[in-house]
mmCIF file with all atom_site columns, C-alpha atoms in Angstrom:
data_model
loop_
_atom_site.group_PDB
_atom_site.id
_atom_site.type_symbol
_atom_site.label_atom_id
_atom_site.label_alt_id
_atom_site.label_comp_id
_atom_site.label_asym_id
_atom_site.label_entity_id
_atom_site.label_seq_id
_atom_site.pdbx_PDB_ins_code
_atom_site.Cartn_x
_atom_site.Cartn_y
_atom_site.Cartn_z
_atom_site.occupancy
_atom_site.B_iso_or_equiv
_atom_site.pdbx_formal_charge
_atom_site.auth_seq_id
_atom_site.auth_comp_id
_atom_site.auth_asym_id
_atom_site.auth_atom_id
_atom_site.pdbx_PDB_model_num
ATOM 1   C CA . MET A 1 1   ? 0.434   2.903   -27.146 1.00 58.00 ? 1   MET A CA 1
ATOM 2   C CA . LYS A 1 2   ? 1.410   3.334   -23.569 1.00 55.00 ? 2   LYS A CA 1
ATOM 3   C CA . TRP A 1 3   ? 3.982   5.127   -21.879 1.00 52.00 ? 3   TRP A CA 1
ATOM 4   C CA . TYR A 1 4   ? 5.877   4.408   -19.261 1.00 50.00 ? 4   TYR A CA 1
ATOM 5   C CA . VAL A 1 5   ? 9.112   6.678   -17.513 1.00 57.00 ? 5   VAL A CA 1
ATOM 6   C CA . LEU A 1 6   ? 10.995  5.289   -14.862 1.00 52.00 ? 6   LEU A CA 1
ATOM 7   C CA . PHE A 1 7   ? 13.123  7.464   -12.827 1.00 49.00 ? 7   PHE A CA 1
ATOM 8   C CA . LEU A 1 8   ? 16.018  5.701   -11.251 1.00 44.00 ? 8   LEU A CA 1
ATOM 9   C CA . LEU A 1 9   ? 18.380  6.676   -8.021  1.00 40.00 ? 9   LEU A CA 1
ATOM 10  C CA . PRO A 1 10  ? 21.487  6.921   -7.693  1.00 37.00 ? 10  PRO A CA 1
ATOM 11  C CA . PHE A 1 11  ? 21.508  4.573   -11.043 1.00 36.00 ? 11  PHE A CA 1
ATOM 12  C CA . LEU A 1 12  ? 19.762  3.125   -14.629 1.00 35.00 ? 12  LEU A CA 1
ATOM 13  C CA . ALA A 1 13  ? 18.323  -0.713  -14.117 1.00 36.00 ? 13  ALA A CA 1
ATOM 14  C CA . LEU A 1 14  ? 17.376  -1.506  -17.638 1.00 36.00 ? 14  LEU A CA 1
ATOM 15  C CA . GLY A 1 15  ? 14.763  -4.290  -18.584 1.00 41.00 ? 15  GLY A CA 1
ATOM 16  C CA . GLN A 1 16  ? 11.786  -2.449  -16.763 1.00 50.00 ? 16  GLN A CA 1
ATOM 17  C CA . ASP A 1 17  ? 9.003   -4.046  -17.628 1.00 58.00 ? 17  ASP A CA 1
ATOM 18  C CA . PRO A 1 18  ? 5.405   -2.254  -18.163 1.00 63.00 ? 18  PRO A CA 1
ATOM 19  C CA . ARG A 1 19  ? 3.037   -4.580  -17.741 1.00 77.00 ? 19  ARG A CA 1
ATOM 20  C CA . GLY A 1 20  ? 1.675   -5.841  -14.411 1.00 85.00 ? 20  GLY A CA 1
ATOM 21  C CA . GLY A 1 21  ? 1.513   -8.638  -12.568 1.00 91.00 ? 21  GLY A CA 1
ATOM 22  C CA . ILE A 1 22  ? -0.505  -9.507  -9.780  1.00 94.00 ? 22  ILE A CA 1
ATOM 23  C CA . VAL A 1 23  ? 0.401   -11.902 -6.293  1.00 95.00 ? 23  VAL A CA 1
ATOM 24  C CA . GLY A 1 24  ? -1.157  -13.151 -3.055  1.00 95.00 ? 24  GLY A CA 1
ATOM 25  C CA . GLN A 1 25  ? -1.584  -15.849 -0.963  1.00 96.00 ? 25  GLN A CA 1
ATOM 26  C CA . VAL A 1 26  ? -4.567  -17.825 -0.438  1.00 96.00 ? 26  VAL A CA 1
ATOM 27  C CA . THR A 1 27  ? -5.403  -19.653 3.411   1.00 96.00 ? 27  THR A CA 1
ATOM 28  C CA . ASP A 1 28  ? -8.550  -21.646 4.709   1.00 94.00 ? 28  ASP A CA 1
ATOM 29  C CA . SER A 1 29  ? -11.227 -19.626 6.702   1.00 91.00 ? 29  SER A CA 1
ATOM 30  C CA . THR A 1 30  ? -8.299  -20.025 10.006  1.00 92.00 ? 30  THR A CA 1
ATOM 31  C CA . GLY A 1 31  ? -5.481  -18.491 8.292   1.00 93.00 ? 31  GLY A CA 1
ATOM 32  C CA . GLY A 1 32  ? -4.199  -22.370 7.570   1.00 95.00 ? 32  GLY A CA 1
ATOM 33  C CA . VAL A 1 33  ? -2.118  -21.490 3.662   1.00 96.00 ? 33  VAL A CA 1
ATOM 34  C CA . VAL A 1 34  ? -4.418  -23.979 0.736   1.00 96.00 ? 34  VAL A CA 1
ATOM 35  C CA . PRO A 1 35  ? -1.135  -24.953 -1.286  1.00 96.00 ? 35  PRO A CA 1
ATOM 36  C CA . GLY A 1 36  ? -2.426  -26.466 -4.946  1.00 96.00 ? 36  GLY A CA 1
ATOM 37  C CA . VAL A 1 37  ? -5.006  -23.531 -5.402  1.00 96.00 ? 37  VAL A CA 1
ATOM 38  C CA . THR A 1 38  ? -5.896  -23.453 -9.154  1.00 96.00 ? 38  THR A CA 1
ATOM 39  C CA . VAL A 1 39  ? -5.987  -19.260 -9.864  1.00 97.00 ? 39  VAL A CA 1
ATOM 40  C CA . ARG A 1 40  ? -7.455  -17.598 -12.526 1.00 96.00 ? 40  ARG A CA 1
ATOM 41  C CA . LEU A 1 41  ? -7.021  -14.162 -13.850 1.00 96.00 ? 41  LEU A CA 1
ATOM 42  C CA . THR A 1 42  ? -9.393  -13.213 -16.744 1.00 95.00 ? 42  THR A CA 1
ATOM 43  C CA . HIS A 1 43  ? -8.858  -10.419 -18.976 1.00 93.00 ? 43  HIS A CA 1
ATOM 44  C CA . GLN A 1 44  ? -12.103 -8.511  -19.194 1.00 90.00 ? 44  GLN A CA 1
ATOM 45  C CA . GLN A 1 45  ? -12.275 -6.819  -22.264 1.00 86.00 ? 45  GLN A CA 1
ATOM 46  C CA . THR A 1 46  ? -10.354 -9.870  -24.110 1.00 90.00 ? 46  THR A CA 1
ATOM 47  C CA . ASN A 1 47  ? -12.125 -12.788 -21.553 1.00 92.00 ? 47  ASN A CA 1
ATOM 48  C CA . VAL A 1 48  ? -8.121  -14.239 -21.649 1.00 93.00 ? 48  VAL A CA 1
ATOM 49  C CA . ALA A 1 49  ? -7.500  -15.983 -18.915 1.00 95.00 ? 49  ALA A CA 1
ATOM 50  C CA . THR A 1 50  ? -3.904  -16.784 -16.769 1.00 96.00 ? 50  THR A CA 1
ATOM 51  C CA . THR A 1 51  ? -3.947  -19.854 -14.741 1.00 97.00 ? 51  THR A CA 1
ATOM 52  C CA . VAL A 1 52  ? -1.165  -19.917 -12.206 1.00 97.00 ? 52  VAL A CA 1
ATOM 53  C CA . ARG A 1 53  ? -1.640  -22.736 -9.003  1.00 96.00 ? 53  ARG A CA 1
ATOM 54  C CA . THR A 1 54  ? -0.404  -22.133 -5.376  1.00 97.00 ? 54  THR A CA 1
ATOM 55  C CA . ASN A 1 55  ? 2.817   -23.258 -4.185  1.00 96.00 ? 55  ASN A CA 1
ATOM 56  C CA . ASN A 1 56  ? 3.253   -24.729 -0.355  1.00 96.00 ? 56  ASN A CA 1
ATOM 57  C CA . GLN A 1 57  ? 3.142   -21.862 1.251   1.00 95.00 ? 57  GLN A CA 1
ATOM 58  C CA . GLY A 1 58  ? -0.217  -20.521 -0.539  1.00 96.00 ? 58  GLY A CA 1
ATOM 59  C CA . ASN A 1 59  ? 1.050   -18.320 -2.442  1.00 97.00 ? 59  ASN A CA 1
ATOM 60  C CA . TYR A 1 60  ? 0.171   -17.536 -6.339  1.00 97.00 ? 60  TYR A CA 1
ATOM 61  C CA . GLU A 1 61  ? 2.458   -15.311 -8.821  1.00 95.00 ? 61  GLU A CA 1
ATOM 62  C CA . ALA A 1 62  ? 0.840   -14.326 -11.963 1.00 95.00 ? 62  ALA A CA 1
ATOM 63  C CA . LEU A 1 63  ? 3.510   -11.396 -13.865 1.00 92.00 ? 63  LEU A CA 1
ATOM 64  C CA . TYR A 1 64  ? 3.321   -10.237 -16.972 1.00 89.00 ? 64  TYR A CA 1
ATOM 65  C CA . LEU A 1 65  ? -0.264  -9.798  -17.327 1.00 90.00 ? 65  LEU A CA 1
ATOM 66  C CA . LEU A 1 66  ? -0.685  -6.649  -19.902 1.00 84.00 ? 66  LEU A CA 1
ATOM 67  C CA . THR A 1 67  ? -2.989  -3.630  -18.021 1.00 81.00 ? 67  THR A CA 1
ATOM 68  C CA . GLY A 1 68  ? -7.082  -3.354  -18.095 1.00 84.00 ? 68  GLY A CA 1
ATOM 69  C CA . ALA A 1 69  ? -9.282  -4.858  -15.651 1.00 89.00 ? 69  ALA A CA 1
ATOM 70  C CA . TYR A 1 70  ? -9.017  -8.501  -14.230 1.00 94.00 ? 70  TYR A CA 1
ATOM 71  C CA . ALA A 1 71  ? -11.541 -11.067 -12.970 1.00 94.00 ? 71  ALA A CA 1
ATOM 72  C CA . LEU A 1 72  ? -10.123 -13.338 -10.265 1.00 95.00 ? 72  LEU A CA 1
ATOM 73  C CA . SER A 1 73  ? -10.861 -16.618 -9.384  1.00 95.00 ? 73  SER A CA 1
ATOM 74  C CA . ALA A 1 74  ? -9.892  -19.156 -7.339  1.00 95.00 ? 74  ALA A CA 1
ATOM 75  C CA . GLU A 1 75  ? -10.892 -23.121 -6.717  1.00 94.00 ? 75  GLU A CA 1
ATOM 76  C CA . MET A 1 76  ? -10.282 -25.948 -4.542  1.00 93.00 ? 76  MET A CA 1
ATOM 77  C CA . ARG A 1 77  ? -11.795 -28.895 -4.024  1.00 91.00 ? 77  ARG A CA 1
ATOM 78  C CA . GLY A 1 78  ? -13.264 -29.336 0.099   1.00 91.00 ? 78  GLY A CA 1
ATOM 79  C CA . PHE A 1 79  ? -13.869 -25.330 -0.708  1.00 92.00 ? 79  PHE A CA 1
ATOM 80  C CA . ARG A 1 80  ? -16.609 -22.765 -1.858  1.00 91.00 ? 80  ARG A CA 1
ATOM 81  C CA . ALA A 1 81  ? -15.312 -21.209 -5.502  1.00 93.00 ? 81  ALA A CA 1
ATOM 82  C CA . TRP A 1 82  ? -13.793 -18.039 -5.213  1.00 94.00 ? 82  TRP A CA 1
ATOM 83  C CA . THR A 1 83  ? -14.740 -14.891 -7.459  1.00 93.00 ? 83  THR A CA 1
ATOM 84  C CA . GLN A 1 84  ? -13.487 -10.582 -7.455  1.00 93.00 ? 84  GLN A CA 1
ATOM 85  C CA . PRO A 1 85  ? -13.961 -9.248  -10.407 1.00 92.00 ? 85  PRO A CA 1
ATOM 86  C CA . GLY A 1 86  ? -13.423 -5.547  -11.515 1.00 90.00 ? 86  GLY A CA 1
ATOM 87  C CA . ILE A 1 87  ? -9.773  -4.892  -10.647 1.00 92.00 ? 87  ILE A CA 1
ATOM 88  C CA . GLU A 1 88  ? -7.877  -2.477  -12.864 1.00 87.00 ? 88  GLU A CA 1
ATOM 89  C CA . LEU A 1 89  ? -4.922  -3.643  -13.713 1.00 86.00 ? 89  LEU A CA 1
ATOM 90  C CA . ARG A 1 90  ? -2.207  0.328   -14.829 1.00 79.00 ? 90  ARG A CA 1
ATOM 91  C CA . ILE A 1 91  ? 0.627   -0.201  -16.700 1.00 73.00 ? 91  ILE A CA 1
ATOM 92  C CA . GLY A 1 92  ? 3.216   -1.448  -14.048 1.00 74.00 ? 92  GLY A CA 1
ATOM 93  C CA . ASP A 1 93  ? 1.554   -2.565  -11.329 1.00 82.00 ? 93  ASP A CA 1
ATOM 94  C CA . ARG A 1 94  ? 1.989   -6.095  -9.382  1.00 86.00 ? 94  ARG A CA 1
ATOM 95  C CA . LEU A 1 95  ? -0.822  -6.040  -6.971  1.00 91.00 ? 95  LEU A CA 1
ATOM 96  C CA . ARG A 1 96  ? -1.157  -8.217  -3.677  1.00 92.00 ? 96  ARG A CA 1
ATOM 97  C CA . ILE A 1 97  ? -4.438  -9.314  -3.496  1.00 93.00 ? 97  ILE A CA 1
ATOM 98  C CA . ASP A 1 98  ? -5.133  -12.383 -0.931  1.00 95.00 ? 98  ASP A CA 1
ATOM 99  C CA . ILE A 1 99  ? -7.447  -14.617 -1.671  1.00 95.00 ? 99  ILE A CA 1
ATOM 100 C CA . GLN A 1 100 ? -9.882  -16.546 1.620   1.00 94.00 ? 100 GLN A CA 1
ATOM 101 C CA . LEU A 1 101 ? -11.569 -19.495 0.902   1.00 93.00 ? 101 LEU A CA 1
ATOM 102 C CA . GLN A 1 102 ? -15.125 -20.779 3.097   1.00 91.00 ? 102 GLN A CA 1
ATOM 103 C CA . VAL A 1 103 ? -15.878 -24.838 3.604   1.00 89.00 ? 103 VAL A CA 1
ATOM 104 C CA . GLY A 1 104 ? -17.385 -26.187 1.672   1.00 85.00 ? 104 GLY A CA 1
ATOM 105 C CA . GLU A 1 105 ? -18.397 -26.954 -2.370  1.00 76.00 ? 105 GLU A CA 1
ATOM 106 C CA . VAL A 1 106 ? -16.695 -25.911 -5.550  1.00 65.00 ? 106 VAL A CA 1
ATOM 107 C CA . THR A 1 107 ? -19.939 -25.403 -7.062  1.00 66.00 ? 107 THR A CA 1
ATOM 108 C CA . GLU A 1 108 ? -20.936 -22.776 -4.465  1.00 68.00 ? 108 GLU A CA 1
ATOM 109 C CA . THR A 1 109 ? -19.271 -19.367 -5.503  1.00 68.00 ? 109 THR A CA 1
ATOM 110 C CA . ILE A 1 110 ? -18.181 -16.447 -3.058  1.00 72.00 ? 110 ILE A CA 1
ATOM 111 C CA . GLU A 1 111 ? -17.860 -13.274 -4.671  1.00 72.00 ? 111 GLU A CA 1
ATOM 112 C CA . VAL A 1 112 ? -16.413 -10.212 -3.773  1.00 74.00 ? 112 VAL A CA 1
ATOM 113 C CA . THR A 1 113 ? -18.023 -7.022  -4.654  1.00 65.00 ? 113 THR A CA 1
ATOM 114 C CA . THR A 1 114 ? -16.859 -4.952  -2.146  1.00 51.00 ? 114 THR A CA 1
ATOM 115 C CA . GLN A 1 115 ? -13.850 -4.045  -0.564  1.00 55.00 ? 115 GLN A CA 1
ATOM 116 C CA . ALA A 1 116 ? -11.323 -1.520  0.207   1.00 45.00 ? 116 ALA A CA 1
ATOM 117 C CA . PRO A 1 117 ? -9.302  -0.061  -3.118  1.00 47.00 ? 117 PRO A CA 1
ATOM 118 C CA . VAL A 1 118 ? -6.569  -2.519  -3.798  1.00 50.00 ? 118 VAL A CA 1
ATOM 119 C CA . LEU A 1 119 ? -2.934  -1.047  -3.655  1.00 51.00 ? 119 LEU A CA 1
ATOM 120 C CA . GLU A 1 120 ? 0.036   -1.588  -5.144  1.00 51.00 ? 120 GLU A CA 1
ATOM 121 C CA . SER A 1 121 ? 2.144   -2.664  -1.695  1.00 52.00 ? 121 SER A CA 1
ATOM 122 C CA . THR A 1 122 ? 4.885   -5.448  -2.868  1.00 50.00 ? 122 THR A CA 1
ATOM 123 C CA . THR A 1 123 ? 7.517   -2.635  -4.818  1.00 52.00 ? 123 THR A CA 1
ATOM 124 C CA . GLY A 1 124 ? 9.299   0.123   -2.886  1.00 50.00 ? 124 GLY A CA 1
ATOM 125 C CA . SER A 1 125 ? 8.822   2.989   -6.684  1.00 55.00 ? 125 SER A CA 1
ATOM 126 C CA . ILE A 1 126 ? 6.669   5.600   -6.621  1.00 58.00 ? 126 ILE A CA 1
ATOM 127 C CA . GLY A 1 127 ? 4.914   7.160   -8.949  1.00 60.00 ? 127 GLY A CA 1
ATOM 128 C CA . GLN A 1 128 ? 2.248   8.450   -11.115 1.00 66.00 ? 128 GLN A CA 1
ATOM 129 C CA . VAL A 1 129 ? -1.125  6.811   -13.350 1.00 72.00 ? 129 VAL A CA 1
ATOM 130 C CA . ILE A 1 130 ? -2.856  9.417   -15.773 1.00 72.00 ? 130 ILE A CA 1
ATOM 131 C CA . ASP A 1 131 ? -4.828  7.944   -18.630 1.00 71.00 ? 131 ASP A CA 1
ATOM 132 C CA . SER A 1 132 ? -5.937  9.189   -21.547 1.00 72.00 ? 132 SER A CA 1
ATOM 133 C CA . ARG A 1 133 ? -9.245  11.185  -20.059 1.00 75.00 ? 133 ARG A CA 1
ATOM 134 C CA . GLN A 1 134 ? -7.107  12.625  -17.527 1.00 73.00 ? 134 GLN A CA 1
ATOM 135 C CA . PHE A 1 135 ? -3.903  14.173  -19.560 1.00 70.00 ? 135 PHE A CA 1
ATOM 136 C CA . ALA A 1 136 ? -6.496  14.762  -22.974 1.00 73.00 ? 136 ALA A CA 1
ATOM 137 C CA . SER A 1 137 ? -8.596  17.938  -20.513 1.00 78.00 ? 137 SER A CA 1
ATOM 138 C CA . MET A 1 138 ? -4.841  19.086  -19.596 1.00 76.00 ? 138 MET A CA 1
ATOM 139 C CA . PRO A 1 139 ? -3.296  22.143  -20.767 1.00 74.00 ? 139 PRO A CA 1
ATOM 140 C CA . MET A 1 140 ? 0.091   20.639  -22.237 1.00 74.00 ? 140 MET A CA 1
ATOM 141 C CA . ARG A 1 141 ? 1.686   23.548  -24.124 1.00 70.00 ? 141 ARG A CA 1
ATOM 142 C CA . SER A 1 142 ? 2.752   22.642  -27.588 1.00 71.00 ? 142 SER A CA 1
ATOM 143 C CA . GLY A 1 143 ? 1.148   19.440  -27.482 1.00 72.00 ? 143 GLY A CA 1
ATOM 144 C CA . SER A 1 144 ? 3.836   17.196  -25.578 1.00 77.00 ? 144 SER A CA 1
ATOM 145 C CA . ILE A 1 145 ? 2.626   14.765  -23.268 1.00 78.00 ? 145 ILE A CA 1
ATOM 146 C CA . ALA A 1 146 ? 6.076   15.575  -21.889 1.00 78.00 ? 146 ALA A CA 1
ATOM 147 C CA . TRP A 1 147 ? 4.600   18.415  -19.237 1.00 76.00 ? 147 TRP A CA 1
ATOM 148 C CA . LEU A 1 148 ? 3.712   15.687  -17.148 1.00 76.00 ? 148 LEU A CA 1
ATOM 149 C CA . TYR A 1 149 ? 6.302   14.430  -16.200 1.00 75.00 ? 149 TYR A CA 1
ATOM 150 C CA . SER A 1 150 ? 6.915   16.784  -13.492 1.00 74.00 ? 150 SER A CA 1
ATOM 151 C CA . MET A 1 151 ? 3.524   15.043  -11.681 1.00 74.00 ? 151 MET A CA 1
ATOM 152 C CA . ALA A 1 152 ? 5.310   12.829  -10.514 1.00 72.00 ? 152 ALA A CA 1
ATOM 153 C CA . PRO A 1 153 ? 7.599   13.941  -6.834  1.00 72.00 ? 153 PRO A CA 1
ATOM 154 C CA . ALA A 1 154 ? 11.241  15.315  -6.795  1.00 74.00 ? 154 ALA A CA 1
ATOM 155 C CA . THR A 1 155 ? 10.653  16.048  -10.679 1.00 77.00 ? 155 THR A CA 1
ATOM 156 C CA . VAL A 1 156 ? 11.622  19.451  -11.899 1.00 78.00 ? 156 VAL A CA 1
ATOM 157 C CA . TRP A 1 157 ? 11.940  20.493  -15.725 1.00 78.00 ? 157 TRP A CA 1
ATOM 158 C CA . THR A 1 158 ? 15.343  22.243  -16.164 1.00 78.00 ? 158 THR A CA 1
ATOM 159 C CA . ASP A 1 159 ? 14.137  23.345  -19.216 1.00 74.00 ? 159 ASP A CA 1
ATOM 160 C CA . ARG A 1 160 ? 10.943  23.901  -20.404 1.00 67.00 ? 160 ARG A CA 1
ATOM 161 C CA . PRO A 1 161 ? 10.082  21.025  -23.228 1.00 62.00 ? 161 PRO A CA 1
ATOM 162 C CA . TYR A 1 162 ? 8.957   24.086  -26.204 1.00 64.00 ? 162 TYR A CA 1
ATOM 163 C CA . ASP A 1 163 ? 9.122   23.461  -29.683 1.00 64.00 ? 163 ASP A CA 1
ATOM 164 C CA . GLY A 1 164 ? 6.810   20.238  -29.185 1.00 60.00 ? 164 GLY A CA 1
ATOM 165 C CA . PRO A 1 165 ? 7.294   16.626  -28.453 1.00 58.00 ? 165 PRO A CA 1
ATOM 166 C CA . TRP A 1 166 ? 10.123  15.839  -31.418 1.00 63.00 ? 166 TRP A CA 1
ATOM 167 C CA . ASN A 1 167 ? 12.472  17.880  -29.814 1.00 71.00 ? 167 ASN A CA 1
ATOM 168 C CA . ILE A 1 168 ? 13.546  15.059  -27.579 1.00 75.00 ? 168 ILE A CA 1
ATOM 169 C CA . ASP A 1 169 ? 16.175  17.324  -26.058 1.00 75.00 ? 169 ASP A CA 1
ATOM 170 C CA . GLN A 1 170 ? 14.374  19.646  -24.274 1.00 75.00 ? 170 GLN A CA 1
ATOM 171 C CA . SER A 1 171 ? 11.499  16.824  -23.421 1.00 76.00 ? 171 SER A CA 1
ATOM 172 C CA . SER A 1 172 ? 14.025  14.538  -21.334 1.00 79.00 ? 172 SER A CA 1
ATOM 173 C CA . ASN A 1 173 ? 15.720  18.148  -19.030 1.00 79.00 ? 173 ASN A CA 1
ATOM 174 C CA . LEU A 1 174 ? 14.668  17.004  -16.160 1.00 77.00 ? 174 LEU A CA 1
ATOM 175 C CA . SER A 1 175 ? 16.065  16.997  -12.637 1.00 76.00 ? 175 SER A CA 1
ATOM 176 C CA . VAL A 1 176 ? 14.980  13.710  -9.894  1.00 72.00 ? 176 VAL A CA 1
ATOM 177 C CA . ALA A 1 177 ? 15.585  14.755  -6.270  1.00 69.00 ? 177 ALA A CA 1
ATOM 178 C CA . GLY A 1 178 ? 18.227  16.956  -7.704  1.00 71.00 ? 178 GLY A CA 1
ATOM 179 C CA . ALA A 1 179 ? 20.730  14.233  -9.615  1.00 68.00 ? 179 ALA A CA 1
ATOM 180 C CA . ARG A 1 180 ? 21.709  15.489  -12.804 1.00 69.00 ? 180 ARG A CA 1
ATOM 181 C CA . ARG A 1 181 ? 19.551  14.089  -17.168 1.00 66.00 ? 181 ARG A CA 1
ATOM 182 C CA . GLY A 1 182 ? 21.123  11.014  -17.455 1.00 65.00 ? 182 GLY A CA 1
ATOM 183 C CA . GLY A 1 183 ? 19.283  7.847   -15.401 1.00 68.00 ? 183 GLY A CA 1
ATOM 184 C CA . ILE A 1 184 ? 15.937  8.272   -16.792 1.00 74.00 ? 184 ILE A CA 1
ATOM 185 C CA . ASP A 1 185 ? 14.059  4.590   -18.513 1.00 75.00 ? 185 ASP A CA 1
ATOM 186 C CA . PHE A 1 186 ? 11.374  5.704   -21.691 1.00 77.00 ? 186 PHE A CA 1
ATOM 187 C CA . ASN A 1 187 ? 9.804   3.088   -22.799 1.00 76.00 ? 187 ASN A CA 1
ATOM 188 C CA . VAL A 1 188 ? 6.607   2.977   -25.369 1.00 76.00 ? 188 VAL A CA 1
ATOM 189 C CA . ASP A 1 189 ? 4.301   -0.272  -25.511 1.00 71.00 ? 189 ASP A CA 1
ATOM 190 C CA . GLY A 1 190 ? 7.019   -2.309  -23.147 1.00 66.00 ? 190 GLY A CA 1
ATOM 191 C CA . VAL A 1 191 ? 9.829   -1.685  -25.381 1.00 73.00 ? 191 VAL A CA 1
ATOM 192 C CA . SER A 1 192 ? 12.738  0.650   -24.405 1.00 76.00 ? 192 SER A CA 1
ATOM 193 C CA . ASN A 1 193 ? 12.977  4.072   -25.898 1.00 79.00 ? 193 ASN A CA 1
ATOM 194 C CA . ASN A 1 194 ? 15.475  5.681   -24.582 1.00 79.00 ? 194 ASN A CA 1
ATOM 195 C CA . SER A 1 195 ? 17.895  7.747   -26.900 1.00 80.00 ? 195 SER A CA 1
ATOM 196 C CA . TYR A 1 196 ? 21.734  9.619   -26.619 1.00 76.00 ? 196 TYR A CA 1
ATOM 197 C CA . ASP A 1 197 ? 22.693  10.829  -22.625 1.00 73.00 ? 197 ASP A CA 1
ATOM 198 C CA . GLY A 1 198 ? 19.590  10.000  -21.105 1.00 70.00 ? 198 GLY A CA 1
ATOM 199 C CA . ALA A 1 199 ? 17.333  11.817  -23.186 1.00 79.00 ? 199 ALA A CA 1
ATOM 200 C CA . THR A 1 200 ? 13.823  9.770   -24.638 1.00 81.00 ? 200 THR A CA 1
ATOM 201 C CA . ALA A 1 201 ? 13.572  8.771   -28.421 1.00 81.00 ? 201 ALA A CA 1
ATOM 202 C CA . TYR A 1 202 ? 10.853  9.779   -30.049 1.00 80.00 ? 202 TYR A CA 1
ATOM 203 C CA . VAL A 1 203 ? 7.577   11.765  -27.480 1.00 80.00 ? 203 VAL A CA 1
ATOM 204 C CA . PRO A 1 204 ? 4.546   10.014  -29.473 1.00 79.00 ? 204 PRO A CA 1
ATOM 205 C CA . PRO A 1 205 ? 1.445   12.865  -29.520 1.00 77.00 ? 205 PRO A CA 1
ATOM 206 C CA . PRO A 1 206 ? -1.603  12.585  -26.563 1.00 77.00 ? 206 PRO A CA 1
ATOM 207 C CA . ASP A 1 207 ? -4.020  11.319  -29.138 1.00 78.00 ? 207 ASP A CA 1
ATOM 208 C CA . MET A 1 208 ? -1.909  8.401   -29.559 1.00 78.00 ? 208 MET A CA 1
ATOM 209 C CA . VAL A 1 209 ? -1.621  7.913   -26.151 1.00 78.00 ? 209 VAL A CA 1
ATOM 210 C CA . GLN A 1 210 ? -3.451  5.527   -23.951 1.00 77.00 ? 210 GLN A CA 1
ATOM 211 C CA . GLU A 1 211 ? -1.593  5.907   -20.767 1.00 75.00 ? 211 GLU A CA 1
ATOM 212 C CA . VAL A 1 212 ? 0.724   7.133   -18.602 1.00 77.00 ? 212 VAL A CA 1
ATOM 213 C CA . ARG A 1 213 ? 3.515   5.964   -15.679 1.00 74.00 ? 213 ARG A CA 1
ATOM 214 C CA . ILE A 1 214 ? 5.546   7.887   -14.157 1.00 73.00 ? 214 ILE A CA 1
ATOM 215 C CA . ASP A 1 215 ? 7.394   5.952   -11.502 1.00 72.00 ? 215 ASP A CA 1
ATOM 216 C CA . ILE A 1 216 ? 10.159  6.856   -9.777  1.00 69.00 ? 216 ILE A CA 1
ATOM 217 C CA . ALA A 1 217 ? 12.656  4.452   -7.593  1.00 58.00 ? 217 ALA A CA 1
ATOM 218 C CA . SER A 1 218 ? 15.863  3.041   -6.149  1.00 45.00 ? 218 SER A CA 1
ATOM 219 C CA . TYR A 1 219 ? 18.356  1.088   -7.233  1.00 38.00 ? 219 TYR A CA 1
ATOM 220 C CA . ASP A 1 220 ? 17.506  -1.867  -5.751  1.00 36.00 ? 220 ASP A CA 1
ATOM 221 C CA . ALA A 1 221 ? 13.902  -1.847  -5.282  1.00 34.00 ? 221 ALA A CA 1
ATOM 222 C CA . ALA A 1 222 ? 14.086  -0.979  -9.773  1.00 33.00 ? 222 ALA A CA 1
ATOM 223 C CA . VAL A 1 223 ? 15.912  -4.188  -9.819  1.00 32.00 ? 223 VAL A CA 1
ATOM 224 C CA . GLY A 1 224 ? 13.633  -5.971  -7.493  1.00 32.00 ? 224 GLY A CA 1
ATOM 225 C CA . HIS A 1 225 ? 10.867  -4.872  -10.151 1.00 33.00 ? 225 HIS A CA 1
ATOM 226 C CA . THR A 1 226 ? 12.735  -6.035  -13.005 1.00 32.00 ? 226 THR A CA 1
ATOM 227 C CA . SER A 1 227 ? 13.975  -9.805  -11.576 1.00 32.00 ? 227 SER A CA 1
ATOM 228 C CA . GLY A 1 228 ? 9.894   -10.304 -10.932 1.00 32.00 ? 228 GLY A CA 1
#
């Protein structure tokens, strides 16, 4: 189970998707764009592959991907094959990974094994991703993962989430950048988990949750993220 909490300022934009996406541009060694390149993303845990092609500007886009580790590869006649394994995609991520191809035979392969950490630079949101290993070691009063929400920037509790995860009112009493409660979008595994008056409908026990993502986004950034 993957838990996604989005704090929106100043308005709520519906339809946020906690799945991830990887985008980028393919160029040759001179910096020229390369259209028609086959770009493949293989989920390393399931071996399920998603294949896309670059457009006339050399751009590729793979959206609605399940989270996990991916191997990214690119192939085009007249160029060496290119591959990079171990790309970690988390809930709500939209990563940009550009690819540079080298002239040669496609049977030759360039594998990228060392690279600076991939940063999410294509959205205007900021936030925090916490996996089960991290929050399993954190003290959470009454066993409610709602305590993690306040780890997002500019987020404070207006009342503590006491009485355990079943107290949805207390688990939703948050203020973001001084705003009142009501502009929060809760999702579980991509399904809306919103109740009345900006409250969450359900807070799962910590041992059922694989990953928690807490985001703050402006209205414009949230709409752009929704439209993909």
